[in-house]
Amino acid sequence: MCRTACAPREAARLLAAAAERARAGTGRLVLLRGATGTGRTTLLEAAAEDAAARGMQVMRARCSAGDSAFPFATVLQLFCSEAELIDPTGDGDERRTGAGLRKVLHSHAERSPLLITVDDVHLADAASRRWLVESARLMDRLPIILAVTERSQYDVDPPAQSLAHGLSPALVATHTLTPLSPSSAVAEVRSAFPDADDSWIEDCVRAGAGNPLLLRALLDDLSDGSHPVVPDTSAALYPGAFSAAVQWWLDCAGPGTAEVARTLAILDEGWDHGPAPSTGFPVLHIPSLLSELTGADPTRVSGWITAMTGLGLLRLDGMGRARYTHPLLRDAILIGVPAARRRAAHRTSAESMLHRGVASEIVARQLLLTDAVDAPWVLPVFQEAASLALREGQIEDAVAFLRRALEEPLSDEGRQRLLTELGSLEYAVPGSSAAILRLTEALRLPGPPQERVRAAVALGTALTGRGMTRAGVEVLRSLYDALADRPDLIRILRQAFLQLSDKELLVRQEAYTRLVETAERSPESISPAGHAFLVKYAVMAGRSSAKDAMLRLRGLLSEPADPLSEPYLLGTAAAVAQWADELDEAERLVERGLAGQRPDVLHPMQEALLDTRLDIIAARGDFTRLLADPLPATATPRNAHAHALTALVETGRVTDAERLAEAFDLRTAPESWELNRFLYARGRLRAANGDLAGALHDFLECGRRQSAREVFSPVVTPWRTAAAECHMALGVPREALALAEEELRLAGVWNTPRTVGRALRVLGTATGGRRGLDLAEEAVRLLRGGPAGPELVAALLAVGRQLTASGESSRARGILREAAGLAERLGAVRLRGLAEEALRASGARRPTTRIGAASLTDSERRIAELAAEGRTNAEIADLLHLARRTVETHLTHSYRKLGIRRRSALSTALTGGTQSTEP
């Protein structure tokens, strides 16, 4: 066992050996040293009982802080029967009194060996200390053992000299008691609570801080078994032995140390949240800060922190800050400290930290615990801390900072801006109901027109997001008259109106009717963003080709941009570019749009840009990324839910897909394009499960709703082809053929590989025969020129099945193997299963798929080879004119297909040769 665990036994053996020596006629001074609570008194009491049992005389004294004013107060306790020999007033001759007492001591020693115990000798009065030192010099000639305990803890106030100072080492046997080791503390807790789990025991050990006194007091408070977790506050403990022990520990330390200990506990309250990783280490020296706050000597404070860390009461956190080992210990130290004093200390420490260059977030943590400061530096600190928290994704921390900032005196303009930011952030916090109220208050305040528009757009976005689209757009409209002299700001409100109107059918019809009429009457009055909305509207209505739409949008993007209008232009252009299969350009537009967004101000294009990012990922068939992030907790389905549902179906996680589909009651969901997309996704789930009637209902209902919105193009939800496949499976080919032909007509207007290829595939299957095979093969040809995603797999499947049906099984197997390999690379479990089933039908003995380097697409191989050469992602993106995220996505896919985890393994994996399994 370690020395720490054995220390009490070693001390007991030392005392026992000294007693034997005294009985043999030779005494000595035994000095037991140790910090408060390490068991000095317990050892002394045990030694006294043992000596009495062995027939020794025992004389005891216990010193206290009040003894110092009375000469010989300690010795008086030893010789209470000879009190007349002591002059307690101090007016007599100390040397004569001391000599007389030593005669009495000799007379006691002549009768039998004697044990004298003096507890806490560091508190003894000066006369008694001198007498004990003089007497100790005679112990080696007398059968007397003088056993004393002395506090040897480093305090802020320098301690008095040790009793052994000036004595020959031969006369003194010294033993220092050390804190409990972690293993000893665990053993003590487990002996009291044998059934406790490890985490509960660990909490007890941390709260006990290696101090036997504190640990035993804590175990006494927890003895009733009513605490499933170790509490963080002393108020939760009864009868309060732990808090009493902590207060006694502080009293023993003296007023200077107690003041520093309590001030450190106050600071510690503001350090409960670790700073963001990008904050770095504070330019802060804790001892000097404590010295500034308490007036103590910084050198002594530094020494105290070092000593307390060694004893186990403090620990250094990841930033090098001294902290109490457990919140319960900190709370017990703060008992009796007035709240006003704590708030004042937090305020002073915050200002001191600011002047010392500490990061704003750390300063703001202290300010969270203060009253309003009313100083010009406070608001910038909170705002910078909130911005940092947002960059790190800590929205709730950012909300806390801005809520506290609202308590400061603010101008109307400053309050309006702050309320807009706070309401925007609170909207993103799950379960928060304050966002609408904050934003409404912001809008009502008088402020600059631009700030009122910002507040109105944020409020309109929040209301629409809560399902109150009509109320949201009315908020925007309410400012039109007030801003009649600011046409630039009215244009911003109308752009927001157009974006938000997509959430509700009637509002959308009204918004676009007015936009079209204005464009016909005075097109010059419409901003580039407004014209972009018109392009998008024409695309969805099936009246524009991809080539014309992108040509028009590129022209609009080249015009001088109004910073307030630019998000609407970028977001609208990104959505159309994604439909046009210009995925890399769409991705660049999304990233550019998001880079211009303020995360602390709610904006309707923020969600639109994120939705387009998901659409791009889906177009590439990257199901892993679609399922990577947690889904938003909303009462109605969102675009993210629709994509996740589709991804779950395609990756074979049908049970998870069913659970997601059942999470929403679509009968009560408000009308929106997102609901229509979710209906389409649920139809795909039902079709995969064999519920063709249910799937057909979902597809046709999606189509009805989309048509009511004048969304006829298949670029958003290709419900006609999906419904046609259900009709074919149900044996109703005529309806299938009509739907497929209509889809092909609309797809031909848009004229991109994805839409036309999908329509050709389904029409080919519905047509059958040689004509149907030609249509399916044309679909494959077109889709090879677009994103190599699930649509290409489906087209290959259609060709393979028709070839098998026409007796060309050998040719079919090659097509179907390609389909199976591509499905495997995409992680499309459902499609791979269909391909393998078709392979078996074609006569293949077993399905085949390429693995390893052979499974990479041309783009993946090209990017992987450049990365293997040592090029960075940024260099590859520049070289191939791709978005950096595209490069990262392709490398992620390549790693998965190659079965590697590190870039350094690329070279070997790529030269491993083509691997495949043949039938």
PDB file of C-alpha atoms in Angstrom, residues 599-766:
ATOM      1  CA  PRO A 599     -25.967  33.776 -38.006  1.00  0.00           C
ATOM      2  CA  ASP A 600     -27.405  36.071 -35.342  1.00  0.00           C
ATOM      3  CA  VAL A 601     -30.147  37.607 -37.530  1.00  0.00           C
ATOM      4  CA  LEU A 602     -33.014  35.467 -38.784  1.00  0.00           C
ATOM      5  CA  HIS A 603     -33.282  35.612 -42.581  1.00  0.00           C
ATOM      6  CA  PRO A 604     -35.613  33.681 -44.919  1.00  0.00           C
ATOM      7  CA  MET A 605     -32.796  32.759 -47.307  1.00  0.00           C
ATOM      8  CA  GLN A 606     -30.770  31.055 -44.591  1.00  0.00           C
ATOM      9  CA  GLU A 607     -33.132  28.092 -44.555  1.00  0.00           C
ATOM     10  CA  ALA A 608     -33.544  28.198 -48.343  1.00  0.00           C
ATOM     11  CA  LEU A 609     -29.785  27.958 -48.890  1.00  0.00           C
ATOM     12  CA  LEU A 610     -29.494  25.067 -46.462  1.00  0.00           C
ATOM     13  CA  ASP A 611     -32.377  23.312 -48.245  1.00  0.00           C
ATOM     14  CA  THR A 612     -30.613  23.727 -51.575  1.00  0.00           C
ATOM     15  CA  ARG A 613     -27.442  22.287 -50.070  1.00  0.00           C
ATOM     16  CA  LEU A 614     -29.456  19.196 -49.117  1.00  0.00           C
ATOM     17  CA  ASP A 615     -30.931  19.027 -52.629  1.00  0.00           C
ATOM     18  CA  ILE A 616     -27.407  19.046 -54.093  1.00  0.00           C
ATOM     19  CA  ILE A 617     -26.309  16.235 -51.801  1.00  0.00           C
ATOM     20  CA  ALA A 618     -29.397  14.239 -52.766  1.00  0.00           C
ATOM     21  CA  ALA A 619     -28.773  14.820 -56.482  1.00  0.00           C
ATOM     22  CA  ARG A 620     -25.334  13.264 -56.031  1.00  0.00           C
ATOM     23  CA  GLY A 621     -26.836  10.289 -54.248  1.00  0.00           C
ATOM     24  CA  ASP A 622     -24.769  10.883 -51.124  1.00  0.00           C
ATOM     25  CA  PHE A 623     -27.103   9.180 -48.671  1.00  0.00           C
ATOM     26  CA  THR A 624     -24.481   9.084 -45.922  1.00  0.00           C
ATOM     27  CA  ARG A 625     -24.282  12.878 -45.793  1.00  0.00           C
ATOM     28  CA  LEU A 626     -28.055  13.202 -45.917  1.00  0.00           C
ATOM     29  CA  LEU A 627     -28.260  11.141 -42.732  1.00  0.00           C
ATOM     30  CA  ALA A 628     -25.208  12.602 -41.004  1.00  0.00           C
ATOM     31  CA  ASP A 629     -26.815  15.508 -39.134  1.00  0.00           C
ATOM     32  CA  PRO A 630     -29.631  15.368 -36.564  1.00  0.00           C
ATOM     33  CA  LEU A 631     -33.031  16.189 -38.005  1.00  0.00           C
ATOM     34  CA  PRO A 632     -34.778  19.394 -36.886  1.00  0.00           C
ATOM     35  CA  ALA A 633     -37.306  18.892 -34.087  1.00  0.00           C
ATOM     36  CA  THR A 634     -40.435  20.296 -35.729  1.00  0.00           C
ATOM     37  CA  ALA A 635     -44.145  19.515 -35.584  1.00  0.00           C
ATOM     38  CA  THR A 636     -44.454  19.416 -39.376  1.00  0.00           C
ATOM     39  CA  PRO A 637     -42.101  17.779 -41.891  1.00  0.00           C
ATOM     40  CA  ARG A 638     -39.321  19.834 -43.412  1.00  0.00           C
ATOM     41  CA  ASN A 639     -37.166  19.349 -46.481  1.00  0.00           C
ATOM     42  CA  ALA A 640     -34.527  17.638 -44.331  1.00  0.00           C
ATOM     43  CA  HIS A 641     -37.099  15.065 -43.184  1.00  0.00           C
ATOM     44  CA  ALA A 642     -38.110  14.304 -46.784  1.00  0.00           C
ATOM     45  CA  HIS A 643     -34.505  13.751 -47.866  1.00  0.00           C
ATOM     46  CA  ALA A 644     -33.768  11.652 -44.784  1.00  0.00           C
ATOM     47  CA  LEU A 645     -36.825   9.501 -45.452  1.00  0.00           C
ATOM     48  CA  THR A 646     -35.690   8.876 -49.032  1.00  0.00           C
ATOM     49  CA  ALA A 647     -32.124   8.146 -47.895  1.00  0.00           C
ATOM     50  CA  LEU A 648     -33.340   5.648 -45.299  1.00  0.00           C
ATOM     51  CA  VAL A 649     -35.405   3.846 -47.941  1.00  0.00           C
ATOM     52  CA  GLU A 650     -32.530   3.740 -50.430  1.00  0.00           C
ATOM     53  CA  THR A 651     -30.030   2.490 -47.845  1.00  0.00           C
ATOM     54  CA  GLY A 652     -32.327  -0.318 -46.740  1.00  0.00           C
ATOM     55  CA  ARG A 653     -33.175   1.096 -43.300  1.00  0.00           C
ATOM     56  CA  VAL A 654     -36.872   0.537 -43.784  1.00  0.00           C
ATOM     57  CA  THR A 655     -37.759   0.296 -40.093  1.00  0.00           C
ATOM     58  CA  ASP A 656     -36.137   3.665 -39.398  1.00  0.00           C
ATOM     59  CA  ALA A 657     -37.895   5.092 -42.430  1.00  0.00           C
ATOM     60  CA  GLU A 658     -41.271   3.873 -41.191  1.00  0.00           C
ATOM     61  CA  ARG A 659     -40.615   5.391 -37.788  1.00  0.00           C
ATOM     62  CA  LEU A 660     -39.795   8.739 -39.379  1.00  0.00           C
ATOM     63  CA  ALA A 661     -42.864   8.643 -41.618  1.00  0.00           C
ATOM     64  CA  GLU A 662     -45.113   7.894 -38.662  1.00  0.00           C
ATOM     65  CA  ALA A 663     -43.714  10.822 -36.665  1.00  0.00           C
ATOM     66  CA  PHE A 664     -45.915  13.280 -38.557  1.00  0.00           C
ATOM     67  CA  ASP A 665     -49.673  13.446 -38.973  1.00  0.00           C
ATOM     68  CA  LEU A 666     -49.902  14.818 -42.502  1.00  0.00           C
ATOM     69  CA  ARG A 667     -53.662  15.259 -42.224  1.00  0.00           C
ATOM     70  CA  THR A 668     -53.170  18.229 -39.891  1.00  0.00           C
ATOM     71  CA  ALA A 669     -49.945  19.604 -41.404  1.00  0.00           C
ATOM     72  CA  PRO A 670     -50.324  23.036 -43.008  1.00  0.00           C
ATOM     73  CA  GLU A 671     -49.957  23.262 -46.771  1.00  0.00           C
ATOM     74  CA  SER A 672     -46.409  23.890 -47.977  1.00  0.00           C
ATOM     75  CA  TRP A 673     -43.946  22.742 -50.616  1.00  0.00           C
ATOM     76  CA  GLU A 674     -42.115  20.824 -47.895  1.00  0.00           C
ATOM     77  CA  LEU A 675     -45.242  18.838 -47.090  1.00  0.00           C
ATOM     78  CA  ASN A 676     -45.549  17.969 -50.795  1.00  0.00           C
ATOM     79  CA  ARG A 677     -41.953  16.770 -50.883  1.00  0.00           C
ATOM     80  CA  PHE A 678     -42.521  14.656 -47.769  1.00  0.00           C
ATOM     81  CA  LEU A 679     -45.636  13.126 -49.375  1.00  0.00           C
ATOM     82  CA  TYR A 680     -43.483  12.160 -52.343  1.00  0.00           C
ATOM     83  CA  ALA A 681     -40.840  10.621 -50.059  1.00  0.00           C
ATOM     84  CA  ARG A 682     -43.485   8.682 -48.116  1.00  0.00           C
ATOM     85  CA  GLY A 683     -44.838   7.385 -51.411  1.00  0.00           C
ATOM     86  CA  ARG A 684     -41.392   5.974 -52.202  1.00  0.00           C
ATOM     87  CA  LEU A 685     -41.326   4.273 -48.818  1.00  0.00           C
ATOM     88  CA  ARG A 686     -44.745   2.727 -49.396  1.00  0.00           C
ATOM     89  CA  ALA A 687     -43.759   1.582 -52.874  1.00  0.00           C
ATOM     90  CA  ALA A 688     -40.588  -0.046 -51.504  1.00  0.00           C
ATOM     91  CA  ASN A 689     -42.730  -1.838 -48.907  1.00  0.00           C
ATOM     92  CA  GLY A 690     -45.110  -3.120 -51.593  1.00  0.00           C
ATOM     93  CA  ASP A 691     -48.002  -0.843 -50.601  1.00  0.00           C
ATOM     94  CA  LEU A 692     -48.627   0.270 -54.168  1.00  0.00           C
ATOM     95  CA  ALA A 693     -52.095   1.678 -53.538  1.00  0.00           C
ATOM     96  CA  GLY A 694     -50.813   3.785 -50.638  1.00  0.00           C
ATOM     97  CA  ALA A 695     -47.832   4.925 -52.662  1.00  0.00           C
ATOM     98  CA  LEU A 696     -50.036   5.886 -55.607  1.00  0.00           C
ATOM     99  CA  HIS A 697     -52.264   7.923 -53.279  1.00  0.00           C
ATOM    100  CA  ASP A 698     -49.248   9.845 -51.942  1.00  0.00           C
ATOM    101  CA  PHE A 699     -47.852  10.540 -55.416  1.00  0.00           C
ATOM    102  CA  LEU A 700     -51.183  11.727 -56.826  1.00  0.00           C
ATOM    103  CA  GLU A 701     -51.874  13.872 -53.740  1.00  0.00           C
ATOM    104  CA  CYS A 702     -48.422  15.406 -54.090  1.00  0.00           C
ATOM    105  CA  GLY A 703     -49.212  16.131 -57.744  1.00  0.00           C
ATOM    106  CA  ARG A 704     -52.559  17.689 -56.910  1.00  0.00           C
ATOM    107  CA  ARG A 705     -50.984  19.993 -54.374  1.00  0.00           C
ATOM    108  CA  GLN A 706     -48.087  20.930 -56.633  1.00  0.00           C
ATOM    109  CA  SER A 707     -50.421  21.683 -59.540  1.00  0.00           C
ATOM    110  CA  ALA A 708     -52.499  23.933 -57.291  1.00  0.00           C
ATOM    111  CA  ARG A 709     -49.283  25.862 -56.638  1.00  0.00           C
ATOM    112  CA  GLU A 710     -48.644  26.065 -60.409  1.00  0.00           C
ATOM    113  CA  VAL A 711     -45.621  23.841 -60.014  1.00  0.00           C
ATOM    114  CA  PHE A 712     -45.876  21.632 -63.105  1.00  0.00           C
ATOM    115  CA  SER A 713     -42.219  20.982 -63.898  1.00  0.00           C
ATOM    116  CA  PRO A 714     -40.761  17.683 -62.635  1.00  0.00           C
ATOM    117  CA  VAL A 715     -37.628  19.431 -61.379  1.00  0.00           C
ATOM    118  CA  VAL A 716     -38.889  19.477 -57.763  1.00  0.00           C
ATOM    119  CA  THR A 717     -41.029  16.361 -57.224  1.00  0.00           C
ATOM    120  CA  PRO A 718     -41.287  13.969 -60.224  1.00  0.00           C
ATOM    121  CA  TRP A 719     -44.596  12.594 -59.006  1.00  0.00           C
ATOM    122  CA  ARG A 720     -45.879  11.625 -62.485  1.00  0.00           C
ATOM    123  CA  THR A 721     -43.139   9.061 -63.161  1.00  0.00           C
ATOM    124  CA  ALA A 722     -43.487   7.678 -59.637  1.00  0.00           C
ATOM    125  CA  ALA A 723     -47.261   7.343 -60.044  1.00  0.00           C
ATOM    126  CA  ALA A 724     -46.779   5.779 -63.502  1.00  0.00           C
ATOM    127  CA  GLU A 725     -44.569   3.056 -61.995  1.00  0.00           C
ATOM    128  CA  CYS A 726     -47.297   2.313 -59.429  1.00  0.00           C
ATOM    129  CA  HIS A 727     -49.926   2.091 -62.205  1.00  0.00           C
ATOM    130  CA  MET A 728     -47.719  -0.360 -64.102  1.00  0.00           C
ATOM    131  CA  ALA A 729     -47.204  -2.531 -61.026  1.00  0.00           C
ATOM    132  CA  LEU A 730     -50.963  -2.456 -60.407  1.00  0.00           C
ATOM    133  CA  GLY A 731     -51.673  -3.518 -63.992  1.00  0.00           C
ATOM    134  CA  VAL A 732     -53.058  -0.199 -65.270  1.00  0.00           C
ATOM    135  CA  PRO A 733     -50.717   0.573 -68.209  1.00  0.00           C
ATOM    136  CA  ARG A 734     -52.873   3.190 -69.933  1.00  0.00           C
ATOM    137  CA  GLU A 735     -52.699   5.618 -66.979  1.00  0.00           C
ATOM    138  CA  ALA A 736     -49.008   4.866 -66.611  1.00  0.00           C
ATOM    139  CA  LEU A 737     -48.346   5.687 -70.237  1.00  0.00           C
ATOM    140  CA  ALA A 738     -50.294   8.979 -70.072  1.00  0.00           C
ATOM    141  CA  LEU A 739     -48.418  10.152 -66.985  1.00  0.00           C
ATOM    142  CA  ALA A 740     -45.023   9.154 -68.430  1.00  0.00           C
ATOM    143  CA  GLU A 741     -45.699  10.952 -71.702  1.00  0.00           C
ATOM    144  CA  GLU A 742     -46.765  14.136 -69.890  1.00  0.00           C
ATOM    145  CA  GLU A 743     -43.634  13.953 -67.734  1.00  0.00           C
ATOM    146  CA  LEU A 744     -41.457  13.573 -70.819  1.00  0.00           C
ATOM    147  CA  ARG A 745     -43.128  16.586 -72.437  1.00  0.00           C
ATOM    148  CA  LEU A 746     -42.453  18.782 -69.392  1.00  0.00           C
ATOM    149  CA  ALA A 747     -38.958  17.337 -68.939  1.00  0.00           C
ATOM    150  CA  GLY A 748     -38.217  18.178 -72.577  1.00  0.00           C
ATOM    151  CA  VAL A 749     -38.985  21.814 -71.874  1.00  0.00           C
ATOM    152  CA  TRP A 750     -36.458  21.899 -69.060  1.00  0.00           C
ATOM    153  CA  ASN A 751     -34.141  19.546 -70.989  1.00  0.00           C
ATOM    154  CA  THR A 752     -31.583  18.308 -68.467  1.00  0.00           C
ATOM    155  CA  PRO A 753     -30.215  14.752 -68.295  1.00  0.00           C
ATOM    156  CA  ARG A 754     -31.739  14.027 -64.923  1.00  0.00           C
ATOM    157  CA  THR A 755     -35.336  15.008 -65.750  1.00  0.00           C
ATOM    158  CA  VAL A 756     -35.385  13.778 -69.360  1.00  0.00           C
ATOM    159  CA  GLY A 757     -33.523  10.566 -68.512  1.00  0.00           C
ATOM    160  CA  ARG A 758     -35.938   9.719 -65.711  1.00  0.00           C
ATOM    161  CA  ALA A 759     -38.966  10.376 -67.943  1.00  0.00           C
ATOM    162  CA  LEU A 760     -37.500   8.308 -70.800  1.00  0.00           C
ATOM    163  CA  ARG A 761     -36.775   5.402 -68.463  1.00  0.00           C
ATOM    164  CA  VAL A 762     -40.336   5.225 -67.145  1.00  0.00           C
ATOM    165  CA  LEU A 763     -41.899   5.812 -70.557  1.00  0.00           C
ATOM    166  CA  GLY A 764     -39.698   3.064 -71.989  1.00  0.00           C
ATOM    167  CA  THR A 765     -40.834   0.613 -69.321  1.00  0.00           C
ATOM    168  CA  ALA A 766     -44.471   1.583 -69.865  1.00  0.00           C
TER     169      ALA A 766
END
